[in-house]
Tab-separated table of C-alpha atoms in Angstrom:
chain	number	residue	atom	x	y	z
A	1	MET	CA	102.977	139.131	120.787
A	2	LEU	CA	105.921	136.923	119.860
A	3	PRO	CA	105.791	133.449	121.459
A	4	PHE	CA	109.275	133.906	122.940
A	5	ALA	CA	108.803	137.497	124.161
A	6	GLU	CA	109.154	136.425	127.778
A	7	LEU	CA	112.728	135.259	127.115
A	8	MET	CA	114.135	138.806	126.750
A	9	PRO	CA	113.193	142.507	126.668
A	10	PRO	CA	112.665	144.209	123.264
A	11	GLN	CA	116.078	145.909	123.231
A	12	LEU	CA	117.859	142.558	123.545
A	13	LEU	CA	115.704	141.141	120.767
A	14	LEU	CA	116.769	144.046	118.537
A	15	LEU	CA	120.418	143.404	119.400
A	16	SER	CA	119.928	139.735	118.519
A	17	VAL	CA	118.476	140.694	115.123
A	18	LEU	CA	121.456	142.969	114.391
A	19	VAL	CA	123.901	140.223	115.361
A	20	GLY	CA	122.110	137.719	113.130
A	21	PHE	CA	122.129	140.157	110.199
A	22	GLY	CA	125.841	140.904	110.612
A	23	ALA	CA	126.683	137.216	110.920
A	24	GLY	CA	124.719	136.570	107.731
A	25	ILE	CA	126.720	139.194	105.825
A	26	VAL	CA	130.017	137.591	106.824
A	27	LYS	CA	128.740	134.110	105.952
A	28	GLY	CA	127.557	135.283	102.551
A	29	MET	CA	131.012	136.705	101.855
A	30	VAL	CA	133.297	133.874	103.032
A	31	GLY	CA	131.011	130.884	103.660
A	32	PHE	CA	131.468	130.484	107.416
A	33	ALA	CA	131.651	132.235	110.815
A	34	MET	CA	127.903	132.645	111.430
A	35	PRO	CA	127.824	130.372	114.523
A	36	MET	CA	131.033	131.924	115.898
A	37	ILE	CA	129.740	135.470	115.519
A	38	MET	CA	126.311	134.677	116.908
A	39	ILE	CA	127.442	132.636	119.917
A	40	SER	CA	130.250	135.084	120.757
A	41	ALA	CA	128.194	138.264	120.455
A	42	MET	CA	124.872	137.030	121.812
A	43	SER	CA	126.491	135.373	124.834
A	44	LEU	CA	127.447	138.879	125.955
A	45	PHE	CA	123.807	139.758	126.666
A	46	LEU	CA	121.885	136.440	126.639
A	47	PRO	CA	122.336	133.205	128.607
A	48	PRO	CA	124.758	130.890	126.733
A	49	GLU	CA	122.146	128.168	126.183
A	50	LEU	CA	119.723	130.694	124.672
A	51	ALA	CA	122.469	132.069	122.409
A	52	LEU	CA	123.268	128.522	121.300
A	53	ALA	CA	119.593	127.808	120.582
A	54	ALA	CA	119.303	131.043	118.575
A	55	LEU	CA	121.961	130.060	116.033
A	56	ILE	CA	120.715	126.526	115.271
A	57	ALA	CA	117.817	127.222	112.870
A	58	PRO	CA	119.560	130.072	110.984
A	59	THR	CA	122.672	127.928	110.603
A	60	LEU	CA	120.621	125.046	109.231
A	61	VAL	CA	118.738	127.184	106.689
A	62	THR	CA	121.669	129.312	105.473
A	63	ASN	CA	123.922	126.298	105.050
A	64	GLY	CA	121.212	124.571	103.039
A	65	MET	CA	121.056	127.610	100.765
A	66	GLN	CA	124.837	127.658	100.482
A	67	ALA	CA	125.138	123.928	99.760
A	68	LEU	CA	122.528	124.012	96.985
A	69	ARG	CA	123.669	127.255	95.351
A	70	GLN	CA	125.280	125.283	92.471
A	71	GLY	CA	122.588	122.599	92.341
A	72	GLY	CA	121.804	119.280	93.962
A	73	ARG	CA	124.229	117.239	91.843
A	74	ALA	CA	127.216	119.344	92.908
A	75	ALA	CA	126.132	119.069	96.543
A	76	ALA	CA	125.792	115.280	96.247
A	77	SER	CA	129.300	114.985	94.789
A	78	THR	CA	130.627	116.998	97.726
A	79	VAL	CA	128.931	114.637	100.201
A	80	LYS	CA	130.603	111.685	98.473
A	81	ARG	CA	134.025	113.306	98.368
A	82	PHE	CA	134.020	114.373	102.046
A	83	ARG	CA	132.053	111.433	103.438
A	84	VAL	CA	134.775	110.511	105.961
A	85	TYR	CA	134.795	114.032	107.373
A	86	LEU	CA	130.996	114.109	107.558
A	87	ILE	CA	130.541	110.682	109.159
A	88	VAL	CA	133.215	111.086	111.834
A	89	GLY	CA	132.210	114.692	112.545
A	90	GLY	CA	128.526	113.807	112.819
A	91	VAL	CA	129.165	110.988	115.289
A	92	MET	CA	131.377	113.164	117.496
A	93	LEU	CA	128.901	116.055	117.347
A	94	ALA	CA	126.017	113.858	118.491
A	95	ILE	CA	128.084	112.546	121.398
A	96	SER	CA	129.474	115.863	122.597
A	97	ALA	CA	126.135	117.730	122.338
A	98	GLN	CA	124.904	115.714	125.291
A	99	LEU	CA	127.707	117.228	127.391
A	100	VAL	CA	126.664	120.855	126.787
A	101	ARG	CA	124.995	121.177	130.191
A	102	VAL	CA	127.835	119.673	132.212
A	103	LEU	CA	131.071	120.430	130.302
A	104	SER	CA	132.725	123.855	130.255
A	105	ALA	CA	133.625	125.021	126.749
A	106	GLU	CA	136.523	127.325	127.773
A	107	ALA	CA	139.244	124.708	127.323
A	108	LEU	CA	137.803	123.715	123.950
A	109	PHE	CA	137.692	127.351	122.844
A	110	LEU	CA	141.373	127.712	123.713
A	111	LEU	CA	142.248	124.411	122.088
A	112	ILE	CA	140.666	125.435	118.804
A	113	GLY	CA	141.274	129.198	118.890
A	114	ALA	CA	145.050	129.124	119.457
A	115	PRO	CA	146.065	126.845	116.552
A	116	VAL	CA	143.508	128.389	114.171
A	117	SER	CA	144.808	131.898	114.953
A	118	ALA	CA	148.399	130.758	114.414
A	119	PHE	CA	147.447	129.054	111.131
A	120	ALA	CA	145.660	132.131	109.765
A	121	LEU	CA	148.463	134.474	110.852
A	122	LEU	CA	151.143	132.328	109.219
A	123	GLN	CA	149.135	132.090	105.999
A	124	LEU	CA	148.555	135.848	105.889
A	125	SER	CA	152.309	136.330	106.301
A	126	GLY	CA	152.946	134.209	103.197
A	127	TRP	CA	153.346	130.633	104.487
A	128	LYS	CA	151.305	128.121	102.448
A	129	PRO	CA	151.162	124.535	103.748
A	130	LYS	CA	150.422	121.842	101.189
A	131	LEU	CA	148.390	118.752	101.966
A	132	PRO	CA	147.369	115.950	99.613
A	133	GLU	CA	143.959	116.744	98.117
A	134	LYS	CA	142.422	113.589	99.540
A	135	THR	CA	143.676	112.320	102.905
A	136	ASN	CA	141.157	110.188	104.791
A	137	GLY	CA	143.195	110.115	108.006
A	138	ILE	CA	143.513	113.886	108.231
A	139	GLU	CA	139.862	114.344	107.245
A	140	ALA	CA	138.769	111.956	109.995
A	141	LEU	CA	140.962	113.719	112.572
A	142	ILE	CA	139.818	117.231	111.675
A	143	GLY	CA	136.200	116.148	111.197
A	144	GLY	CA	136.107	114.420	114.583
A	145	PHE	CA	137.637	117.419	116.341
A	146	SER	CA	135.269	119.838	114.582
A	147	GLY	CA	132.259	117.713	115.485
A	148	PHE	CA	133.247	117.413	119.140
A	149	VAL	CA	133.747	121.165	119.551
A	150	GLY	CA	130.636	121.923	117.500
A	151	GLY	CA	128.409	119.785	119.670
A	152	VAL	CA	129.460	121.627	122.817
A	153	SER	CA	129.717	125.175	121.497
A	154	GLY	CA	127.866	125.342	118.146
A	155	VAL	CA	131.172	126.360	116.501
A	156	TRP	CA	132.824	123.939	114.071
A	157	GLY	CA	133.948	126.123	111.174
A	158	PRO	CA	137.611	127.049	111.808
A	159	PRO	CA	139.164	123.563	111.483
A	160	THR	CA	137.143	122.965	108.309
A	161	VAL	CA	138.198	126.268	106.746
A	162	ALA	CA	141.826	125.689	107.743
A	163	TYR	CA	141.740	122.269	106.048
A	164	LEU	CA	140.067	123.567	102.864
A	165	THR	CA	142.596	126.406	102.679
A	166	ALA	CA	145.504	124.000	103.159
A	167	ILE	CA	144.358	121.854	100.207
A	168	ASP	CA	143.888	125.052	98.149
A	169	THR	CA	140.176	124.605	97.426
A	170	PRO	CA	138.851	127.018	94.724
A	171	LYS	CA	136.528	129.823	95.855
A	172	GLY	CA	133.265	128.423	94.473
A	173	ASP	CA	134.033	124.888	95.618
A	174	SER	CA	134.980	126.119	99.089
A	175	ILE	CA	131.634	127.863	99.559
A	176	ARG	CA	129.714	124.752	98.431
A	177	VAL	CA	131.818	122.323	100.487
A	178	GLN	CA	131.386	124.434	103.594
A	179	GLY	CA	127.634	124.651	102.991
A	180	VAL	CA	127.331	120.854	102.718
A	181	ILE	CA	129.551	120.118	105.728
A	182	TYR	CA	128.034	122.775	107.960
A	183	GLY	CA	124.507	122.028	106.746
A	184	LEU	CA	124.685	118.356	107.655
A	185	GLY	CA	126.424	119.329	110.877
A	186	ALA	CA	123.632	121.801	111.664
A	187	LEU	CA	121.055	119.085	111.002
A	188	ALA	CA	122.840	116.802	113.456
A	189	LEU	CA	123.161	119.680	115.935
A	190	SER	CA	119.428	120.384	115.722
A	191	GLY	CA	118.536	116.786	116.496
A	192	ALA	CA	121.116	116.540	119.259
A	193	HIS	CA	119.864	119.672	121.018
A	194	LEU	CA	116.239	118.624	120.749
A	195	GLN	CA	117.454	115.713	122.852
A	196	SER	CA	119.636	117.813	125.184
A	197	GLY	CA	116.821	120.282	125.874
A	198	VAL	CA	118.584	123.381	124.508
A	199	LEU	CA	115.882	123.526	121.816
A	200	ASN	CA	112.480	123.447	123.487
A	201	GLY	CA	109.028	124.975	123.263
A	202	ALA	CA	110.310	128.384	124.350
A	203	THR	CA	113.646	128.602	122.495
A	204	LEU	CA	112.677	126.963	119.173
A	205	PRO	CA	110.376	129.864	118.077
A	206	PHE	CA	113.204	132.312	118.817
A	207	SER	CA	115.627	130.237	116.752
A	208	LEU	CA	113.135	130.144	113.850
A	209	PHE	CA	112.624	133.907	114.098
A	210	MET	CA	116.390	134.469	113.763
A	211	ILE	CA	116.318	132.887	110.285
A	212	VAL	CA	114.968	136.143	108.816
A	213	PRO	CA	117.846	138.524	109.663
A	214	ALA	CA	120.441	135.826	108.999
A	215	VAL	CA	119.142	135.083	105.479
A	216	ALA	CA	118.813	138.807	104.681
A	217	GLY	CA	122.429	139.356	105.703
A	218	MET	CA	123.619	136.328	103.762
A	219	ILE	CA	121.995	137.563	100.546
A	220	LEU	CA	123.783	140.897	100.925
A	221	GLY	CA	127.098	139.190	101.677
A	222	GLY	CA	126.677	136.923	98.658
A	223	LEU	CA	126.570	139.948	96.379
A	224	VAL	CA	129.987	140.985	97.720
A	225	HIS	CA	131.346	137.443	97.329
A	226	ASP	CA	130.452	137.366	93.636
A	227	ARG	CA	132.556	140.461	93.004
A	228	ILE	CA	135.886	139.402	94.565
A	229	ASP	CA	138.570	137.212	92.958
A	230	GLN	CA	140.168	134.027	94.345
A	231	GLN	CA	143.158	135.743	95.979
A	232	ALA	CA	141.015	138.412	97.611
A	233	PHE	CA	138.582	135.724	98.773
A	234	ARG	CA	141.441	133.762	100.335
A	235	ARG	CA	142.781	136.777	102.226
A	236	VAL	CA	139.339	137.842	103.465
A	237	THR	CA	138.687	134.261	104.596
A	238	LEU	CA	141.977	134.123	106.489
A	239	ALA	CA	141.321	137.515	108.080
A	240	VAL	CA	137.909	136.363	109.326
A	241	LEU	CA	139.480	133.112	110.506
A	242	LEU	CA	142.146	135.028	112.463
A	243	ILE	CA	139.568	137.278	114.113
A	244	ALA	CA	137.375	134.287	114.963
A	245	GLY	CA	140.312	132.345	116.405
A	246	LEU	CA	141.484	135.274	118.538
A	247	ASN	CA	137.936	135.779	119.777
A	248	LEU	CA	137.742	132.132	120.850
A	249	VAL	CA	141.023	132.584	122.745
A	250	ARG	CA	139.599	135.710	124.364
A	251	ARG	CA	136.512	133.813	125.467
A	252	ALA	CA	138.628	131.029	126.920
A	253	VAL	CA	140.916	133.351	128.863
A	254	PHE	CA	138.471	136.018	130.016
């Protein structure tokens, strides 16, 4: 018998596995959206804190795989290049994670979902904003905002993807950068929620179990990623970003 079997009936466990597998496919294709898909879908049939716990271990493992796909040296150079984003985001994530039990996430979902949806829609219509490739102030602002929202909701991808798209990051680099940023963020999230109590003796085994379907889905999605060109990758990424943003707005409103 599974150590977390008392948390849910078998049919909800099966649904959780399917959600994790689907989220892994999308992440393998575009490099992000696993936490958004898992928290959004699983919150429909599981308590929000349990859904949040479920995504932590799979997010940590899959982002580690993604970050190291091109080797440790490439990952280390990414850490150096985006150190401002990582430091500011990590600090804000650790702070906001302690508010998860007392702070409603609806306003944050609306705050992030509305501008991200507008950004993706404008880009899909042909508008391409240009930012300097290296802007510490913007990186600190976006990293801090991503970390704050991520600590409360487990979702910190959309601002990162919007920023990487705006500086026109190549497909391979974008996947690696996201893996490094989200991986370190997931590590911080894991530690923060061991402190907050979201990860505990009952929920941690469930989170570890969810690694299996998530990794299986990511491997399948990675095969698709390797077969699409830069322009197709960009449009698929923006489409996923638009859907994710609209879903966050939906969660905030309804």
